[in-house]
XYZ file of C-alpha atoms in Angstrom:
667
model
C 0.000 0.000 0.000
C 1.406 3.393 -0.961
C 1.424 6.174 1.625
C 0.386 9.341 -0.244
C -2.222 11.063 1.902
C -1.135 14.156 3.794
C -4.579 15.131 5.065
C -6.959 12.551 6.491
C -9.336 14.718 8.503
C -12.890 13.447 8.837
C -15.757 15.451 7.426
C -19.232 16.113 8.758
C -20.876 13.936 11.415
C -19.768 10.594 10.086
C -17.005 9.857 12.584
C -19.043 7.403 14.648
C -18.608 4.425 12.367
C -15.957 4.968 9.747
C -12.630 3.715 8.497
C -10.212 4.904 5.844
C -8.510 3.075 3.001
C -5.430 4.670 1.419
C -3.830 3.908 -1.943
C -4.789 3.093 -5.503
C -8.099 1.447 -6.271
C -9.091 -0.368 -9.451
C -11.724 1.296 -11.619
C -11.334 -0.752 -14.798
C -14.587 -2.634 -14.494
C -16.653 0.562 -14.477
C -14.995 2.858 -16.958
C -14.290 0.226 -19.583
C -18.028 0.271 -20.287
C -18.186 4.027 -20.886
C -16.807 6.507 -23.356
C -14.500 9.472 -23.230
C -15.786 12.953 -22.333
C -14.798 15.470 -25.006
C -13.379 18.810 -23.780
C -14.175 18.197 -20.089
C -14.428 21.310 -17.963
C -12.136 21.778 -14.966
C -13.535 20.336 -11.724
C -15.000 22.894 -9.344
C -16.506 22.909 -5.881
C -20.234 22.163 -6.029
C -20.240 19.770 -8.992
C -22.391 16.719 -8.222
C -22.371 13.199 -9.675
C -24.528 10.104 -9.489
C -21.790 7.820 -8.158
C -18.271 7.576 -6.787
C -17.167 6.065 -10.100
C -18.629 9.013 -12.030
C -16.340 11.401 -10.137
C -13.312 9.240 -10.931
C -14.270 8.952 -14.591
C -14.827 12.690 -14.970
C -11.536 13.649 -13.272
C -9.647 11.012 -15.264
C -10.968 12.394 -18.583
C -10.042 15.910 -17.496
C -6.566 14.686 -16.502
C -6.025 12.983 -19.853
C -6.909 16.169 -21.712
C -4.579 18.248 -19.497
C -1.705 15.773 -19.705
C -1.409 14.156 -16.265
C -2.457 10.919 -14.614
C -4.536 10.405 -11.457
C -4.924 7.890 -8.658
C -7.119 7.325 -5.623
C -5.353 8.724 -2.571
C -7.995 7.965 0.034
C -11.419 6.416 0.386
C -13.384 6.711 3.619
C -15.769 3.885 4.615
C -18.409 3.492 7.277
C -18.620 0.250 9.266
C -21.402 -0.795 6.932
C -18.713 -0.757 4.187
C -20.487 2.132 2.474
C -18.142 4.696 0.959
C -18.906 8.260 2.017
C -15.813 10.284 1.061
C -12.906 10.155 -1.381
C -9.832 11.960 -2.584
C -8.306 11.747 -6.081
C -4.816 13.118 -6.660
C -2.364 13.727 -9.475
C -0.204 10.663 -10.051
C 2.790 12.781 -8.991
C 1.304 13.456 -5.545
C 3.269 12.494 -2.445
C 6.635 10.726 -2.428
C 7.583 7.064 -2.548
C 9.236 5.429 0.428
C 12.991 5.109 0.128
C 13.954 1.767 -1.373
C 16.720 -0.485 -0.021
C 17.256 -2.014 -3.479
C 20.667 -1.780 -5.115
C 19.192 -0.209 -8.247
C 16.099 1.714 -7.081
C 13.736 3.153 -9.650
C 14.080 6.884 -10.242
C 11.720 9.147 -8.271
C 8.771 10.249 -10.442
C 6.697 11.954 -7.790
C 6.982 15.610 -6.876
C 4.547 16.014 -3.989
C 2.095 17.573 -6.448
C -0.867 19.235 -4.647
C -3.402 18.869 -7.499
C -6.444 16.920 -6.284
C -10.210 16.788 -5.777
C -12.076 15.789 -2.608
C -15.687 14.680 -2.735
C -18.284 13.228 -0.387
C -21.673 11.537 -0.341
C -24.544 13.944 0.374
C -27.936 13.281 1.935
C -29.499 13.151 -1.523
C -27.191 10.196 -2.347
C -25.208 12.209 -4.876
C -21.455 12.742 -4.701
C -20.408 16.377 -4.386
C -16.954 17.883 -4.944
C -16.054 19.763 -1.752
C -12.454 20.811 -2.399
C -10.360 21.358 -5.547
C -6.739 22.192 -6.256
C -5.977 22.680 -9.967
C -2.348 23.844 -9.764
C 0.505 21.380 -10.314
C 4.096 21.775 -9.145
C 5.473 20.073 -12.259
C 5.187 20.559 -16.004
C 2.072 19.229 -17.735
C 1.382 19.414 -21.473
C -2.306 19.444 -22.482
C -3.077 17.177 -25.411
C 0.444 15.722 -25.449
C -0.846 12.161 -25.616
C 1.586 11.071 -22.900
C 0.564 7.710 -21.464
C -0.410 7.307 -17.803
C -1.668 4.231 -16.023
C -5.072 5.722 -15.226
C -5.726 6.538 -18.898
C -5.484 2.890 -19.841
C -8.863 2.296 -18.234
C -10.667 4.862 -20.394
C -12.287 2.590 -22.951
C -13.358 3.335 -26.484
C -17.041 2.712 -25.883
C -19.903 5.082 -26.528
C -20.990 8.127 -24.578
C -24.055 8.044 -22.393
C -27.057 8.969 -24.502
C -30.705 9.772 -24.229
C -32.640 6.899 -25.768
C -34.799 8.812 -28.236
C -36.953 7.623 -31.101
C -34.470 7.706 -33.959
C -30.704 7.730 -34.493
C -30.876 11.272 -35.861
C -32.140 12.477 -32.480
C -29.354 10.925 -30.406
C -27.688 13.529 -28.195
C -24.897 13.131 -25.695
C -25.295 13.866 -22.009
C -21.893 14.669 -20.576
C -21.066 13.055 -17.288
C -20.536 16.260 -15.351
C -24.162 17.119 -16.080
C -25.492 14.314 -13.874
C -26.166 17.027 -11.317
C -29.004 18.176 -13.582
C -32.650 17.206 -13.755
C -32.860 14.027 -15.806
C -35.397 12.297 -18.003
C -36.931 10.352 -15.140
C -37.623 13.516 -13.145
C -34.953 12.948 -10.511
C -33.053 15.702 -8.813
C -36.069 17.248 -7.136
C -38.203 17.766 -10.244
C -41.753 16.515 -10.041
C -42.676 15.852 -13.666
C -46.267 15.034 -12.766
C -47.397 18.152 -11.009
C -44.544 20.618 -10.861
C -44.646 20.739 -7.053
C -42.009 19.332 -4.789
C -42.612 16.630 -2.242
C -43.240 19.020 0.641
C -46.032 21.570 0.651
C -43.843 24.026 2.559
C -41.332 25.849 0.339
C -37.980 25.886 2.097
C -35.923 29.086 1.890
C -33.101 27.209 0.140
C -35.113 26.046 -2.864
C -36.551 27.770 -5.895
C -40.187 28.774 -5.390
C -41.733 27.085 -8.387
C -45.424 27.138 -9.169
C -47.298 24.177 -10.574
C -45.743 23.066 -13.851
C -42.620 25.247 -13.485
C -40.281 22.338 -12.780
C -41.467 20.546 -15.907
C -41.069 23.791 -17.870
C -37.452 24.096 -16.729
C -36.753 20.510 -17.718
C -38.335 20.941 -21.153
C -36.535 24.258 -21.620
C -33.107 22.730 -20.961
C -33.739 19.657 -23.094
C -35.007 21.780 -25.991
C -31.953 24.048 -25.943
C -29.613 21.097 -25.700
C -31.187 19.385 -28.699
C -30.565 22.407 -30.957
C -27.116 23.174 -29.496
C -24.812 20.253 -28.634
C -22.585 22.673 -26.679
C -25.396 24.040 -24.536
C -24.261 23.921 -20.900
C -26.351 23.909 -17.749
C -25.892 23.069 -14.082
C -28.338 22.670 -11.216
C -27.483 22.884 -7.534
C -29.691 20.784 -5.295
C -30.256 21.324 -1.603
C -29.859 18.557 0.977
C -33.390 17.299 0.283
C -32.687 16.952 -3.431
C -34.758 19.988 -4.498
C -33.516 22.566 -6.996
C -31.849 25.475 -5.273
C -29.917 27.285 -8.007
C -29.649 27.022 -11.809
C -27.123 28.180 -14.381
C -27.111 27.837 -18.172
C -25.436 29.220 -21.272
C -25.104 28.335 -24.955
C -22.267 27.915 -27.438
C -22.676 31.417 -28.893
C -22.250 33.012 -25.465
C -19.157 30.946 -24.727
C -17.533 31.923 -28.032
C -18.560 35.582 -27.678
C -16.848 35.731 -24.296
C -13.608 34.728 -26.035
C -13.838 37.917 -28.112
C -15.163 40.259 -25.413
C -13.831 38.980 -22.080
C -12.444 42.269 -20.777
C -15.502 43.441 -18.828
C -18.828 41.888 -17.817
C -21.874 43.029 -15.867
C -23.844 40.802 -13.501
C -27.436 41.999 -13.463
C -29.358 41.029 -10.301
C -32.235 43.484 -10.761
C -34.805 40.658 -10.785
C -33.692 39.591 -7.301
C -33.507 43.149 -5.970
C -37.042 44.012 -7.092
C -38.523 40.561 -6.295
C -39.454 39.532 -9.828
C -41.456 36.330 -10.185
C -38.484 34.949 -12.162
C -35.377 35.195 -9.898
C -33.107 35.742 -12.894
C -29.433 36.734 -12.858
C -27.792 37.569 -16.195
C -24.134 37.818 -17.227
C -23.790 40.599 -19.803
C -20.914 41.668 -22.039
C -20.629 44.298 -24.761
C -19.811 43.550 -28.410
C -17.942 45.489 -31.117
C -20.999 47.681 -31.758
C -21.376 48.612 -28.103
C -24.462 46.369 -27.913
C -25.154 44.133 -24.882
C -24.532 40.414 -25.378
C -25.736 37.577 -23.183
C -22.960 35.492 -21.586
C -25.056 33.284 -19.317
C -28.131 33.116 -17.086
C -28.928 31.834 -13.632
C -31.804 31.555 -11.192
C -31.171 31.725 -7.457
C -33.325 30.689 -4.517
C -31.862 33.445 -2.329
C -29.318 36.265 -2.259
C -26.870 34.654 0.145
C -23.140 34.863 -0.484
C -23.116 31.078 -0.819
C -25.610 31.140 -3.710
C -23.755 33.915 -5.492
C -20.433 32.088 -5.083
C -21.953 28.922 -6.558
C -23.321 30.861 -9.539
C -20.086 32.748 -10.250
C -18.050 29.550 -10.022
C -20.446 27.767 -12.387
C -20.088 30.603 -14.898
C -16.294 30.730 -14.556
C -16.039 26.955 -14.992
C -18.122 27.145 -18.163
C -15.808 29.877 -19.501
C -12.814 27.567 -18.953
C -11.540 29.463 -15.923
C -10.828 32.758 -17.736
C -11.902 35.611 -15.432
C -12.747 39.085 -16.784
C -10.625 42.132 -16.003
C -13.566 44.101 -14.610
C -16.990 43.221 -13.201
C -19.944 45.577 -12.752
C -22.735 44.766 -10.288
C -25.315 46.360 -8.039
C -24.183 47.614 -4.643
C -24.899 44.433 -2.678
C -22.819 43.145 0.244
C -23.238 39.405 -0.402
C -22.560 39.811 -4.110
C -19.485 41.865 -3.265
C -18.261 39.013 -1.034
C -18.859 36.468 -3.811
C -17.006 38.509 -6.447
C -14.025 38.909 -4.117
C -14.017 35.145 -3.515
C -14.330 33.959 -7.137
C -12.640 36.868 -8.984
C -10.004 38.150 -6.534
C -7.921 39.893 -9.235
C -10.785 41.555 -11.131
C -11.729 45.202 -10.632
C -15.193 45.274 -9.074
C -17.387 48.320 -9.808
C -20.935 49.283 -8.825
C -23.594 50.829 -11.057
C -23.559 54.561 -10.275
C -27.026 55.050 -11.782
C -28.617 52.394 -9.558
C -27.006 53.849 -6.449
C -28.425 57.255 -7.344
C -31.840 55.658 -7.940
C -31.828 54.460 -4.328
C -31.523 57.978 -2.900
C -35.306 58.541 -2.582
C -35.946 55.250 -0.753
C -33.007 55.652 1.649
C -32.956 59.423 2.257
C -36.495 60.396 1.260
C -37.673 60.832 4.864
C -35.062 63.497 5.640
C -36.308 67.077 5.967
C -34.126 68.626 3.209
C -34.144 65.569 0.928
C -34.289 67.518 -2.354
C -31.301 69.678 -1.414
C -29.359 66.580 -0.318
C -30.115 64.855 -3.626
C -28.809 67.795 -5.686
C -25.674 68.175 -3.550
C -24.904 64.458 -3.604
C -25.273 64.276 -7.391
C -22.956 67.240 -7.929
C -20.263 65.938 -5.583
C -20.252 62.506 -7.225
C -20.315 63.555 -10.883
C -18.498 66.910 -10.942
C -15.116 66.335 -9.331
C -12.390 64.582 -11.336
C -9.783 63.855 -8.666
C -10.175 61.657 -5.562
C -8.873 64.335 -3.198
C -11.346 66.889 -4.603
C -14.213 64.428 -4.222
C -13.298 63.524 -0.632
C -13.096 67.177 0.436
C -16.431 67.977 -1.229
C -18.087 64.854 0.262
C -16.914 65.795 3.750
C -18.302 69.304 3.366
C -21.603 68.065 1.908
C -22.269 65.486 4.639
C -21.341 68.015 7.323
C -23.610 70.748 5.930
C -26.630 68.416 5.628
C -26.006 66.563 8.888
C -25.903 63.106 7.282
C -22.335 62.112 8.129
C -23.553 59.452 10.587
C -26.223 58.030 8.282
C -25.447 54.302 7.858
C -26.097 54.172 4.094
C -24.005 57.296 3.479
C -21.164 55.772 5.518
C -21.361 52.538 3.490
C -21.258 54.458 0.219
C -18.170 56.350 1.316
C -16.397 53.174 2.431
C -17.028 51.685 -1.024
C -16.362 54.941 -2.923
C -13.513 53.466 -4.988
C -15.986 51.062 -6.635
C -18.594 53.550 -7.898
C -17.402 57.186 -7.840
C -16.100 58.165 -11.327
C -13.033 59.906 -9.883
C -11.697 56.484 -8.772
C -12.623 54.400 -11.836
C -10.430 56.052 -14.467
C -7.737 53.350 -14.349
C -10.239 50.522 -14.974
C -11.166 49.634 -18.552
C -14.976 49.448 -18.714
C -15.709 49.560 -22.478
C -18.612 51.966 -22.010
C -20.615 49.455 -19.937
C -20.849 51.641 -16.840
C -23.219 54.640 -17.188
C -21.504 57.510 -15.402
C -24.287 60.099 -15.472
C -27.155 59.923 -12.996
C -29.709 60.239 -15.804
C -28.182 57.267 -17.661
C -29.498 53.810 -16.817
C -28.280 50.284 -17.445
C -31.055 48.559 -19.380
C -31.898 44.907 -18.724
C -30.964 42.483 -21.518
C -34.497 41.046 -21.441
C -36.232 44.435 -21.285
C -39.581 44.105 -23.022
C -39.658 40.354 -22.434
C -39.467 40.223 -18.632
C -41.076 42.330 -15.919
C -41.944 41.867 -12.263
C -45.069 39.831 -13.002
C -43.816 37.693 -15.912
C -44.245 34.007 -15.086
C -41.439 31.489 -15.451
C -43.258 29.645 -18.260
C -43.853 32.892 -20.141
C -40.211 33.927 -19.792
C -38.955 30.592 -21.102
C -41.379 30.758 -24.021
C -40.039 34.237 -24.907
C -36.371 33.421 -24.248
C -35.521 32.406 -27.832
C -37.346 35.428 -29.241
C -35.310 37.793 -27.044
C -32.033 36.177 -28.108
C -32.955 36.208 -31.781
C -33.880 39.898 -31.590
C -30.461 40.646 -30.074
C -28.651 38.543 -32.689
C -30.634 40.263 -35.465
C -29.574 43.713 -34.268
C -25.934 42.610 -34.262
C -26.250 41.171 -37.782
C -27.819 44.413 -39.073
C -25.032 46.446 -37.474
C -22.430 44.119 -39.051
C -23.934 44.635 -42.501
C -24.170 48.394 -41.978
C -20.521 48.649 -40.893
C -19.255 46.323 -43.612
C -21.059 48.064 -46.481
C -20.606 51.685 -45.463
C -18.635 53.968 -43.184
C -19.941 56.498 -40.726
C -20.737 59.840 -42.397
C -17.984 62.320 -41.567
C -19.068 65.597 -39.996
C -15.629 67.220 -40.014
C -12.378 67.148 -41.938
C -10.469 65.854 -38.939
C -7.940 63.117 -39.736
C -8.753 61.347 -36.465
C -12.380 60.921 -37.457
C -11.449 59.682 -40.941
C -9.002 57.166 -39.479
C -11.456 55.560 -37.057
C -14.362 55.604 -39.524
C -12.317 53.173 -41.659
C -11.392 50.904 -38.741
C -14.231 50.930 -36.211
C -17.826 49.787 -36.469
C -20.218 52.595 -37.349
C -21.776 52.883 -33.885
C -18.419 53.272 -32.132
C -17.276 55.702 -34.833
C -20.408 57.800 -34.167
C -19.635 57.880 -30.445
C -16.071 58.951 -31.182
C -17.435 61.590 -33.547
C -18.939 63.406 -30.561
C -15.452 63.776 -29.087
C -14.114 65.126 -32.391
C -16.934 67.682 -32.447
C -16.155 68.475 -28.800
C -12.641 69.548 -29.777
C -14.193 72.774 -31.040
C -15.450 73.609 -27.540
C -11.877 73.232 -26.222
C -9.570 76.237 -26.338
C -6.354 77.577 -24.855
C -4.443 74.294 -24.870
C -1.245 75.376 -23.128
C 1.727 73.582 -21.647
C 1.749 73.867 -17.848
C 4.995 72.101 -16.908
C 7.469 69.426 -18.008
C 8.770 66.443 -16.041
C 11.442 64.642 -18.056
C 9.812 63.435 -21.279
C 6.281 63.978 -19.943
C 4.622 67.295 -20.751
C 1.502 68.376 -18.903
C -1.091 70.526 -20.667
C -4.147 72.377 -19.418
C -7.060 72.253 -21.840
C -9.944 74.632 -21.206
C -13.464 73.630 -22.222
C -16.896 75.218 -22.096
C -18.955 72.676 -20.121
C -22.725 72.570 -19.800
C -23.665 72.232 -16.129
C -27.155 71.012 -15.305
C -29.311 73.749 -13.848
C -26.803 76.556 -14.391
C -24.958 78.502 -17.073
C -22.053 76.961 -19.027
C -18.749 77.254 -17.237
C -15.090 76.938 -18.191
C -13.214 73.955 -16.745
C -9.557 72.955 -16.887
C -8.626 69.406 -17.900
C -5.096 68.231 -17.269
C -3.561 66.119 -20.067
C -0.145 64.422 -19.838
C 1.706 63.643 -23.076
C 4.905 61.707 -23.755
C 6.051 62.561 -27.287
C 8.636 59.764 -27.563
C 6.115 57.047 -26.649
C 3.096 58.926 -28.043
C 1.295 58.230 -24.766
C -1.520 60.579 -23.785
C -3.551 60.562 -20.565
C -6.393 62.893 -19.620
C -7.706 63.467 -16.134
C -11.271 62.800 -17.354
C -10.337 59.143 -18.004
C -12.661 58.701 -20.986
C -10.400 56.222 -22.802
C -10.654 53.577 -20.078
C -14.263 54.344 -19.273
C -15.560 54.233 -22.875
C -12.768 52.815 -25.039
C -11.807 55.829 -27.185
C -9.828 59.047 -26.670
C -11.480 62.182 -25.306
C -11.643 65.644 -26.893
C -8.982 66.953 -24.480
C -6.415 64.299 -25.442
C -7.250 64.804 -29.133
C -6.630 68.559 -28.745
C -3.125 67.880 -27.412
C -2.345 65.370 -30.182
C -3.637 67.845 -32.745
C -1.454 70.604 -31.297
C 1.597 68.349 -31.726
C 0.728 67.873 -35.394
C -0.296 64.208 -35.210
C -2.625 63.220 -38.033
C -3.394 59.725 -36.753
C -4.286 58.302 -33.366
C -1.329 56.296 -31.935
C -1.757 52.514 -32.463
C -2.000 51.702 -28.736
C -5.318 53.570 -28.676
C -6.822 51.561 -31.558
C -8.657 48.691 -29.851
C -9.258 45.371 -31.621
C -12.574 44.914 -29.784
C -14.153 47.764 -31.803
C -12.753 46.877 -35.242
C -15.141 45.979 -38.058
C -12.559 44.043 -40.108
C -12.092 41.330 -37.475
C -13.828 38.103 -38.498
C -15.886 36.735 -35.630
C -17.608 33.369 -35.840
C -19.919 32.384 -32.987
C -19.243 28.678 -33.386
C -17.152 26.704 -30.913
C -13.973 25.567 -32.642
C -13.438 21.885 -31.920
C -10.540 19.806 -33.120
C -11.214 16.700 -35.191
C -8.900 14.748 -32.877
C -10.578 11.813 -31.207
C -13.385 11.444 -33.765
C -14.323 7.787 -34.050
C -15.825 7.384 -37.543
C -17.322 4.052 -36.514
C -19.308 5.765 -33.760
C -22.615 7.293 -35.032
C -22.707 9.765 -32.134
C -19.214 11.045 -32.930
C -20.155 11.366 -36.605
C -23.331 13.273 -35.737
C -21.553 15.736 -33.414
C -18.708 16.372 -35.848
C -20.981 16.913 -38.871
C -23.296 19.150 -36.848
C -20.419 21.440 -35.840
C -19.171 21.557 -39.440
C -22.576 22.495 -40.851
C -23.092 25.215 -38.242
C -19.924 26.894 -39.511
C -21.362 26.785 -43.032
C -24.627 28.351 -41.799
C -22.717 31.125 -39.992
C -20.921 32.052 -43.219
C -23.988 31.623 -45.407
C -26.152 34.021 -43.420
C -23.861 37.007 -43.967
C -25.409 38.154 -47.241
C -28.063 37.242 -49.782
C -25.432 36.024 -52.256
C -23.772 33.876 -49.603
C -27.154 32.451 -48.632
C -27.950 31.466 -52.225
C -24.527 29.878 -52.682
C -24.929 27.964 -49.439
C -28.361 26.627 -50.385
C -27.090 25.496 -53.795
C -24.041 23.802 -52.261
C -26.171 22.007 -49.672
C -28.549 20.826 -52.397
C -25.552 19.454 -54.359
C -24.268 17.674 -51.248
C -27.685 16.141 -50.619
C -27.850 14.850 -54.202
C -24.402 13.273 -53.848
C -25.451 11.603 -50.584
C -28.505 10.147 -52.327
C -26.230 8.699 -55.013
C -24.018 7.155 -52.320
C -27.072 5.620 -50.634
C -28.297 4.248 -53.987
C -24.873 2.753 -54.646
C -24.826 1.033 -51.261
C -28.314 -0.361 -51.823
C -27.298 -2.074 -55.121
């Protein structure tokens, strides 16, 4: 027996009748009857499986893809010989005992920490409770290097839904066993839509009659039309659905193009919508919102948010965004810090300002407080100016000790514009109090929309969004934004950027004419600092002249304005353009031309899968591979009327050839 376990603590309340077995265990009998999972996702805390063997099989497939082997480090047993806990480790975990042999084998272990721990829950499913993905040795994904554990991955078929015909066969990946299944397990009552208990527990979704069946049908329908549709369900200890997450192939590919900043919209939870929806939103090359995933939560606890964010991150192959925008919510803030510790976390300014009436409305001079608060937040450009003005404002209105005001000030670096200028936000964060962040499903979902109605309208909402993007693509590809000036900067970006982004930039070019007296204030080495004066419209008062400080390094062609528009919106401001223009530059420096806005970048919303591992003798493999190939053809064919006609003709020719092949086989 090999001693490899460094941590053998017991878990839960199972220490009354248990024992522990260490070392490798044979799994050949189980996995030789199953197939290989394609592109398995990394293991994460919260994943659930039907059996102990399912966990092993899933982790082994993941290990093979990543280029390492695994083994069973520990298995915990009760006196009844029932397994209740296990630990799987990298094959390089631990160290071998020193051998007394004359010619000992070379040491191959490195004490690698990579592992997963899992345990049996009350609902008789196995749940991953701890994960370590990092190795302390080199691994090469897809290298094909042989390990002992990989030998037991057979060449059989994947688990399938037994449907009516071979053309309807679809794979169910093993890590989805956590989900509602065809027999109605996992807490879904397919007969009546109600759960076993009449009392709705706080930790389960509050479904009405028929809702559970609607969810099941919804997921199955989306999976049938999209083989790469992904969904996960978290069950509570009684086996009832607590939280859901789902996303499709298009969203997963889109995130690869636009993964710099996302917004997590929890408005449906905040305002107690009938559908407790949470959406993950990005922004595309036209500045339009794109859907990157959806979830439904039973509650707003930090635990639920952490589960949802981890499910989303796992689906996106562990690639976190650079910045995340959310509502000002303590539990959500805790979850973001836990799952995305390196991301910049910002709050919606507009939604904070919308809460002023409900939190300060009872104060005697509420209207005066509202005006003062808005001016302090939006007017001042530097943190020190904001802090001085905030202190004066709270002192004058006697609200310094107000709990909500104190909380806002403690979190000021996450929502006050003066602090956000170093965070790239791609225009996703409205910075004016009269600007609002619209819901992705606006017009399809309100407070009283039922779950069934939402799921019926889901496809329509997505198609409307995709149609708007397609129209914008055609518009940008066939024409350029109409120029309103003779400025070289505007001409340059009109050729490179999509029309909508070029129009937004156009406003900054026009704004150059309201800037005057661009003068050099001082020089520090190669960095020159300019003061640019501008006539600014101030709400409720006459226009006033403001100074904007712009730093410029001529050797590097770096320009930085105190207003921070480039990071906030993704294009240079009128003040920076005035300085570049004064130095005689006719083009914007290349570091300020962002690929995410370009119209000449080819983007295909189809997951790119390798042909490696395709078993041509396996009808399921053939179906999946051909489906992915034809989707690529459809994506190209939809781009224009000519492309569509050519595609239809080519498909008709292919179909005729296939009929000839079938006739030849029949003879």
